Coordinates of C-alpha atoms in Angstrom, one line a residue:
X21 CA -42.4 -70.5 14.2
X22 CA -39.7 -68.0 12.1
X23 CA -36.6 -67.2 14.3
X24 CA -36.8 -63.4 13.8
X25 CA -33.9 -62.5 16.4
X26 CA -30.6 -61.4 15.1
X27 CA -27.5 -63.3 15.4
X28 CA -24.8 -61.7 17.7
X29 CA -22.4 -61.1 14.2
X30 CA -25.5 -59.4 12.7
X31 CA -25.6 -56.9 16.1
X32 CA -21.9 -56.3 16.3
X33 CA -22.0 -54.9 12.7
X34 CA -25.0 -52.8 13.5
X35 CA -23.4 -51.6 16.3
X36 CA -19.9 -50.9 14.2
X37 CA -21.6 -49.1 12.1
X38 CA -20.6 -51.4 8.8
X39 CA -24.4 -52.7 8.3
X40 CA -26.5 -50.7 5.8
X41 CA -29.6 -50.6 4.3
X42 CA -29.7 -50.4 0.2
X43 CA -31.2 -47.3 -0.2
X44 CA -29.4 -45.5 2.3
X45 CA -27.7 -42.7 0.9
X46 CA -23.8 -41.6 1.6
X47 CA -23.4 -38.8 3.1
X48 CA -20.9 -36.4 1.6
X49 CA -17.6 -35.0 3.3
X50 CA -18.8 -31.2 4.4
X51 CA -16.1 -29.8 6.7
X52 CA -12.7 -30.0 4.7
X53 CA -11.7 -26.7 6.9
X54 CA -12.1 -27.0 10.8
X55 CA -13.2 -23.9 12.5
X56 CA -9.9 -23.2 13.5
X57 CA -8.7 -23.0 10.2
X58 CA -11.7 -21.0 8.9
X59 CA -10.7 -18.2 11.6
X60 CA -7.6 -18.5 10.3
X61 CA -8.3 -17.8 7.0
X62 CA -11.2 -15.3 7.9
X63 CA -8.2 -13.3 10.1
X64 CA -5.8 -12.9 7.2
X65 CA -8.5 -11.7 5.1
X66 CA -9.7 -9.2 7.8
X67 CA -5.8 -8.2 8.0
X68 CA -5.3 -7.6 4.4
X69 CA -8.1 -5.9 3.1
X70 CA -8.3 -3.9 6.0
X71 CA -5.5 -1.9 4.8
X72 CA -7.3 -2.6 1.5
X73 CA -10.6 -0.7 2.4
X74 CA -8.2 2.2 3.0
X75 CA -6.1 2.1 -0.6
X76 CA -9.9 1.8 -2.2
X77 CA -11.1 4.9 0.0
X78 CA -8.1 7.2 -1.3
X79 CA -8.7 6.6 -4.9
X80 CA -12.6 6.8 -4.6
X81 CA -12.7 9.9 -2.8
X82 CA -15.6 7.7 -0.9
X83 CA -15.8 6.1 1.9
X84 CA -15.1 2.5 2.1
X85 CA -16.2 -0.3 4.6
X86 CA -15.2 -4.4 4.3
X87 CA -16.6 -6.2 6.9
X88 CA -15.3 -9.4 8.5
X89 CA -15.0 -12.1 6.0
X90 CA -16.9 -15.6 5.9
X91 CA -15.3 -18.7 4.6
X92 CA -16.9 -21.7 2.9
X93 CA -15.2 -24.7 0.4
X94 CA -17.1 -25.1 -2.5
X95 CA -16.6 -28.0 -4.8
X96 CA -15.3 -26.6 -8.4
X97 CA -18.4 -28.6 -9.7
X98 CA -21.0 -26.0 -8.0
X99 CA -19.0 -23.3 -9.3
X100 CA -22.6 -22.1 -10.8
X101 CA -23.9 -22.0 -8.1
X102 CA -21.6 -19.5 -6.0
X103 CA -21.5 -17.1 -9.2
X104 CA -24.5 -16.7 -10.6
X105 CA -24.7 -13.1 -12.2
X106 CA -22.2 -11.3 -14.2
X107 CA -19.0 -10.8 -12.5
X108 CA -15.1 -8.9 -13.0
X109 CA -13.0 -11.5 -11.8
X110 CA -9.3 -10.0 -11.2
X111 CA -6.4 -12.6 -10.9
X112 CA -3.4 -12.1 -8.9
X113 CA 0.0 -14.4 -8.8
X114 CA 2.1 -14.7 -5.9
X115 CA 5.8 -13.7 -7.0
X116 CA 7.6 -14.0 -3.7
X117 CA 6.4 -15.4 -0.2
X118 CA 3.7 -17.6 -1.4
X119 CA 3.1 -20.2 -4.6
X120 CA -0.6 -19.8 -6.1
X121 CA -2.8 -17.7 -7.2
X122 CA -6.3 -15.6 -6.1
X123 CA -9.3 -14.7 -7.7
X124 CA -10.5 -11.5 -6.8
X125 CA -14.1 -11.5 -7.7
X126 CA -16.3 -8.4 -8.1
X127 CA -20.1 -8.0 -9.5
X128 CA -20.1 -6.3 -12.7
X129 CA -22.1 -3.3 -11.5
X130 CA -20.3 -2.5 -8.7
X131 CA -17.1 -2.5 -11.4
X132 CA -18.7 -0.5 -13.4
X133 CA -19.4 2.5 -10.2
X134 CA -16.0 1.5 -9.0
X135 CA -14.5 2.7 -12.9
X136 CA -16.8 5.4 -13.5
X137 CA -15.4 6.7 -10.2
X138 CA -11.9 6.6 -10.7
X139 CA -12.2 7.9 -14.1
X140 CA -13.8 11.3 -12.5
X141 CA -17.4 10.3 -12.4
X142 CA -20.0 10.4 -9.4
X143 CA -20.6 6.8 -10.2
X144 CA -24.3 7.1 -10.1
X145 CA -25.7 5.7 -13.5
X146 CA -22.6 3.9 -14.4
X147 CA -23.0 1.8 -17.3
X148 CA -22.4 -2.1 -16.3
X149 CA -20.9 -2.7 -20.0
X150 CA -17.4 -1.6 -19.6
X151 CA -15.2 -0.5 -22.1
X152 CA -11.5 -1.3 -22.1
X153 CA -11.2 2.0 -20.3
X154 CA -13.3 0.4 -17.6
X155 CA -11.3 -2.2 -17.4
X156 CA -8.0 -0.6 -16.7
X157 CA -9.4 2.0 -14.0
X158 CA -10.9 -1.2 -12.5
X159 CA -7.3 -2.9 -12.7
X160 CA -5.5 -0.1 -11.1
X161 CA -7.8 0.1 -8.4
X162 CA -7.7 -4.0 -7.7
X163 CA -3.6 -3.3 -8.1
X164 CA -3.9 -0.9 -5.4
X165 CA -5.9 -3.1 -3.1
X166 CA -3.9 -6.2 -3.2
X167 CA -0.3 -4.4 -3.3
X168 CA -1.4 -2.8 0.0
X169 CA -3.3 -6.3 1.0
X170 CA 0.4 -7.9 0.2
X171 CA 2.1 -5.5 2.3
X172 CA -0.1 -6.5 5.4
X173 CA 0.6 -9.6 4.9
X174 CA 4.1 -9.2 4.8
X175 CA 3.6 -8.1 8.2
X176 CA 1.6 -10.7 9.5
X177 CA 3.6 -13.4 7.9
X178 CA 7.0 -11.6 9.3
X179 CA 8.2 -12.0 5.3
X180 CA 8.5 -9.9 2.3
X181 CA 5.4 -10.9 -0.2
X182 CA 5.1 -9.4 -3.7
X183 CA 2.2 -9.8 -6.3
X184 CA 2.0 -10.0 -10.1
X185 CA -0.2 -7.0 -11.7
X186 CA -3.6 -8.0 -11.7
X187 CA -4.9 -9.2 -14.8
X188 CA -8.7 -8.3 -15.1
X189 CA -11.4 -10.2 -17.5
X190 CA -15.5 -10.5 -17.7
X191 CA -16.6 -13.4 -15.6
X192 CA -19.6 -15.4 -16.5
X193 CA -20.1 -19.1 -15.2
X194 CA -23.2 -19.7 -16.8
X195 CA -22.0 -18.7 -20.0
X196 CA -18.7 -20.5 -19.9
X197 CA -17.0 -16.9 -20.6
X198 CA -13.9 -16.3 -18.4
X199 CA -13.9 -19.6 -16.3
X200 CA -10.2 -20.6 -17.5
X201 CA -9.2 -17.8 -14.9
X202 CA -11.1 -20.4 -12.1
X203 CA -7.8 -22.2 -10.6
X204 CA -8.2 -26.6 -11.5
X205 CA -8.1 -27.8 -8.2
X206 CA -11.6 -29.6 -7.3
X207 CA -11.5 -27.9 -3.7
X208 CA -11.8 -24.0 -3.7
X209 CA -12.3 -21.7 -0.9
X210 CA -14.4 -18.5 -0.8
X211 CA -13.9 -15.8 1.2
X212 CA -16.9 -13.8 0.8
X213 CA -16.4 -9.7 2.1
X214 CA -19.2 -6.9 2.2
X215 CA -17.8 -4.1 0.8
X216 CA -20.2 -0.5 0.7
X217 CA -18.7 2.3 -0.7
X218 CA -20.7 5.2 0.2
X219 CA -23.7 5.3 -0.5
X220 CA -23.3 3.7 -4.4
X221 CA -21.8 0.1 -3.6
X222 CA -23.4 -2.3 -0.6
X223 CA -22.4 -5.7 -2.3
X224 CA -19.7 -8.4 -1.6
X225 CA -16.5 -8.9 -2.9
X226 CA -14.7 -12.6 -2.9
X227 CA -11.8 -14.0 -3.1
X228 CA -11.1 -17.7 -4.5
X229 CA -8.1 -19.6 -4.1
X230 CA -7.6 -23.2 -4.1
X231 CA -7.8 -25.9 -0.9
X232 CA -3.9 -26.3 -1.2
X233 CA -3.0 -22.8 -0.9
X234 CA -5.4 -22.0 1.8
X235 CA -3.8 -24.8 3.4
X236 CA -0.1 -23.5 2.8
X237 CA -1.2 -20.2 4.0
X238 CA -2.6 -21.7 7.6
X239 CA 0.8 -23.7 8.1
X240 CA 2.9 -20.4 7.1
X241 CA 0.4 -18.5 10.0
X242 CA 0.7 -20.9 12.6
X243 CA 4.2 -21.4 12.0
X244 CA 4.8 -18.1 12.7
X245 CA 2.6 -17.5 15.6
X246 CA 4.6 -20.6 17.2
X247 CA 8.0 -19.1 16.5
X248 CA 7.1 -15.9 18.1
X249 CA 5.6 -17.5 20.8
X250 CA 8.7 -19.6 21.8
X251 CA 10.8 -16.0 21.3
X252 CA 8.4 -14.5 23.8
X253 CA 8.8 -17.6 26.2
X254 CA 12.5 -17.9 26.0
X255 CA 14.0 -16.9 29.4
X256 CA 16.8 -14.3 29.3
X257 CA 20.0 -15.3 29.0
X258 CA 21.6 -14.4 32.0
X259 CA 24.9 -12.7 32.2
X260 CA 27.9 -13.7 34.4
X261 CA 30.0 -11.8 36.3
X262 CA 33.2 -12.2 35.1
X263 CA 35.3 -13.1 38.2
X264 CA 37.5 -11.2 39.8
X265 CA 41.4 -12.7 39.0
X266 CA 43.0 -14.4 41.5
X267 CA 45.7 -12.6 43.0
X268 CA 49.0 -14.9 44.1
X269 CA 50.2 -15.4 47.3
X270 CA 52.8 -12.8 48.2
X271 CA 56.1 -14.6 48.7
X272 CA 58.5 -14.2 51.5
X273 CA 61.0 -13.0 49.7
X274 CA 63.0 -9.1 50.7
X275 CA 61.6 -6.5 48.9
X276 CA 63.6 -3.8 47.8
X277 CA 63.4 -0.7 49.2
X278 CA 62.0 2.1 46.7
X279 CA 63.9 5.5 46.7
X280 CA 62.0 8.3 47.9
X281 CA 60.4 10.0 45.3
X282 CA 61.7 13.3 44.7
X283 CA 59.2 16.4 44.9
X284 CA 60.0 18.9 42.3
X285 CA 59.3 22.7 43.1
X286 CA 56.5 23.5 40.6
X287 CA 56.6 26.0 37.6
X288 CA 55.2 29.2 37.3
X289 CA 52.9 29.8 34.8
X290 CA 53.9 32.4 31.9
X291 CA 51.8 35.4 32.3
X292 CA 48.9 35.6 29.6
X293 CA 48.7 39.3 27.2
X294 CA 45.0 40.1 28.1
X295 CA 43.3 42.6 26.2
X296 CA 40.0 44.2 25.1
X297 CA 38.5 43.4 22.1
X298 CA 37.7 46.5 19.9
X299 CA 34.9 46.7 17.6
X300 CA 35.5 49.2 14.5
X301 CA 32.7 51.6 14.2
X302 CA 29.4 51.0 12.5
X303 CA 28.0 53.4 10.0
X304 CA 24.7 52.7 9.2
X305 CA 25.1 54.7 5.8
X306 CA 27.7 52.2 4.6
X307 CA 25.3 49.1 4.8
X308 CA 23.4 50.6 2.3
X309 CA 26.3 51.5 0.3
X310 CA 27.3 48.0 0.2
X311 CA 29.2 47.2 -3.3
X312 CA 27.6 45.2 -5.9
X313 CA 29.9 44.2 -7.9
X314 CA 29.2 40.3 -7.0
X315 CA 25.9 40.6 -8.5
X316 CA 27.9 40.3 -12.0
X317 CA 28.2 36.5 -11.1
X318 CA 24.3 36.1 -11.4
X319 CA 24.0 38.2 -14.4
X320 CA 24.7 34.8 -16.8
X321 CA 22.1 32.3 -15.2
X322 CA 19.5 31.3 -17.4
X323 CA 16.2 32.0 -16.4
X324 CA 13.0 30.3 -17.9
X325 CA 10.5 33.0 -19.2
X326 CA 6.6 31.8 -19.7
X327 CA 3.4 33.6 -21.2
X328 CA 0.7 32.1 -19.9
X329 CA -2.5 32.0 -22.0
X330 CA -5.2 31.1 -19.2
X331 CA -6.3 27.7 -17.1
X332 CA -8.6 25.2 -16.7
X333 CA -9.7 22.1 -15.2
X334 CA -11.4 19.1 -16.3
X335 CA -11.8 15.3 -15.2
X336 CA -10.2 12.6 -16.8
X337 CA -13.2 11.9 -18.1
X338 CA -13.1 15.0 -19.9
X339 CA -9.5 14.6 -20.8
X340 CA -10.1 10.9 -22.4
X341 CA -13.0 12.5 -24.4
X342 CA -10.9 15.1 -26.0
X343 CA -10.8 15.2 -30.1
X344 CA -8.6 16.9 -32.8
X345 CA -11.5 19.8 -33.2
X346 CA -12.2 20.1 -29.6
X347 CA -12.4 23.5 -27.7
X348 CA -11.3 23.8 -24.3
X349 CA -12.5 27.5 -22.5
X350 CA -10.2 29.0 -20.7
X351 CA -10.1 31.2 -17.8
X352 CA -9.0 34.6 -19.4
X353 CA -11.3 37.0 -21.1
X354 CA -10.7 37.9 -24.8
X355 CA -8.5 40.9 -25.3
X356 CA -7.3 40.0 -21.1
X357 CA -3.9 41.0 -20.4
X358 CA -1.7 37.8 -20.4
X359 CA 0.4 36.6 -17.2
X360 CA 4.4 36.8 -18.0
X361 CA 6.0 34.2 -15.5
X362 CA 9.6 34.1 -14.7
X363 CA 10.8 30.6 -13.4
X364 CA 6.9 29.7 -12.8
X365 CA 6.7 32.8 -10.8
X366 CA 4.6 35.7 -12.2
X367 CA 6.1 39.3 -12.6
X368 CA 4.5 40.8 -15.3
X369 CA 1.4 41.3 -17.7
X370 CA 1.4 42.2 -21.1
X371 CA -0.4 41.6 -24.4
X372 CA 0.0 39.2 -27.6
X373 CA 1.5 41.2 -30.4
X374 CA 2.8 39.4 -33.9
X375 CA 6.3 40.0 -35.1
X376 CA 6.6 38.9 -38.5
X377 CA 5.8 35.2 -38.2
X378 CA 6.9 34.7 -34.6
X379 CA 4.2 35.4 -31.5
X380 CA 6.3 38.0 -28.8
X381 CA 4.7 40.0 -26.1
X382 CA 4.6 43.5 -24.7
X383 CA 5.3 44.1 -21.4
X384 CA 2.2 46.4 -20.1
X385 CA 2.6 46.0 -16.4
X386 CA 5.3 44.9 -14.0
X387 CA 4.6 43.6 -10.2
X388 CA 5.4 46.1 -7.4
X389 CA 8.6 44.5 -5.7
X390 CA 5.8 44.0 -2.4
X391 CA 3.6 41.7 -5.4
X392 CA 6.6 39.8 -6.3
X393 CA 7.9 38.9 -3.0
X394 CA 4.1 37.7 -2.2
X395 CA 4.0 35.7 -5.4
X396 CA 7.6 33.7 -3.9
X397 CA 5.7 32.3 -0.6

């Protein structure tokens, strides 16, 4: 009969875990962040663009909500798979504070509204191919966000941190276009936001950052949560009561007699020349015959004198479309009296006349002195 029972060497390596079978697979390393250092990293994201959401609101016009972050470590090798679809990815150095870098990652559709809204559209029907125009409103408003994303942390690292400008490029993993902005490390983390804007934008905006700086940036925090913890903890330093100096024995020695003081008889005081004040009389018909001769002093100050065709308004849009050729309609009527302006201050109208080759203007109407003063507020 076959001895089927195991040997006690064959159990103690079953029970050590070092037996395996050959087809038993290995299973991979998943959690190279504990969950105390993913709320770590989740809470300075929530800090920074925080303050973020509220930079992006001003130049949108729009209302803007990021909600609270999740973190996950991807492997640079699955890249693909975190990034499937077009993206903007924005990159931003550390200059002071910190050493790294951060991706700032941002669908290209929701760039697109983002630029057509900061240019002066409504953002509805934005096109996803941006131009380089595109592009720059899109850097400006990323440049906003993380200088005000910098300045919170500042504050919650208790040190001054200052960012590169952004440098913005066309992301697309599975056409290898853009990927040299991806940092080399093999172990990235992404901070994944939802950002709505609105009601144009309900998407997610990430940021990516290697292992080691995410690292670095959980020391720095815990660090600094430790030094202001002892702070709070340290006792007052109390304060002694300087002591009161030790006066020496008296000695038996004679003392001198003092002489008596002598008391003096004292002084009258001189008598004080008190008398009324007089007021000379007031003639109200001599306020208004003040003399004017100290208005000479102003009669040499330059003053800046404008004719004013008309105004309008337009977008930047507008603006950036404008052409040698184009037209731009005012706000005056043909043959309308023009507004003469006196240090940016209207006083006058009058109307364009030629003389010989220059343009002048003839004065058709002066401001009542009531007008003027109005005009001055």
């Amino acid at each position: 009969m076959e001895n089927n029972r195991l040997s006690q060497d064959e159990i103690d390596a079953l029970l050590n875990g070092t037996g395996s079978t050959p087809d038993e697979p290995e299973v991979p390393e998943t959690h190279d962040l504990s969950e105390m250092e993913r709320d770590a990293i989740g809470e300075i994201g929530n800090i920074s663009f925080g303050s973020s959401a509220t930079a992006l609101s001003t130049l949108l016009n729009q209302k803007v909500d990021i909600t609270t972050p999740s973190v996950t470590v991807i492997p640079k090798s699955k890249i693909s798979d975190a990034f499937p679809e077009p993206y903007v990815a924005i990159e931003v150095n550390y200059t002071e504070g910190f050493s790294g870098s951060n991706l700032l990652v941002v669908e290209q559709n929701d760039a697109a509204i983002i630029a057509d809204l900061m240019i002066g559209g409504d953002g509805k029907g934005a096109d996803p191919s941006l131009g380089e125009i595109h592009l720059s409103a899109v850097q400006e408003a990323m440049n906003q966000m993380m200088g005000s994303a910098a300045t919170s942390m500042s504050t919650v690292f208790s040190k001054k941190i200052d960012i590169s400008p952004p440098r913005v490029e066309l992301l697309d993993v599975t056409e290898e276009k853009g990927t040299d902005r991806i940092p080399d490390d093999e172990m990235l983390v992404k901070v994944s936001f939802n950002l709505k804007v609105g009601e144009l934008i309900d998407s997610s905006i990430m940021q990516l950052y290697p292992l080691t700086f995410a690292k670095d940036l959980i020391s720095s925090l815990m660090n600094t949560e430790s030094a202001e913890e002892e702070t709070t903890a340290q006792p007052d330093v109390a304060y002694e009561q300087p002591k009161e100096p030790v006066m020496p024995e008296p000695r038996n020695e004679p003392q001198q007699q003092q002489p008596p003081k002598r008391q003096g008889t004292p002084k009258k005081a001189a008598p004080v020349q008190v008398s009324p004040v007089e007021f000379s009389a007031f003639d109200p018909n001599e306020a208004s015959q003040a003399p004017i001769n100290n208005l000479d002093m102003l009669l040499d100050i330059p003053l800046s004198i404008t004719v004013e065709l008309g105004r309008t308004k337009r977008s930047v849009k507008e603006i950036l479309e404008l052409s040698a050729g184009s037209i731009i309609e005012l706000d005056k009527l043909a043959g309308e009296p023009v507004d003469i302006l006196v240090n940016q201050r209207i006083v006058a109208k009058g109307e364009v006349v030629v003389i010989e080759e220059n343009f002048g203007v003839r004065v058709t109407d002066i401001l009542s002195q009531a007008e003027r003063i109005n005009n001055l507020k």
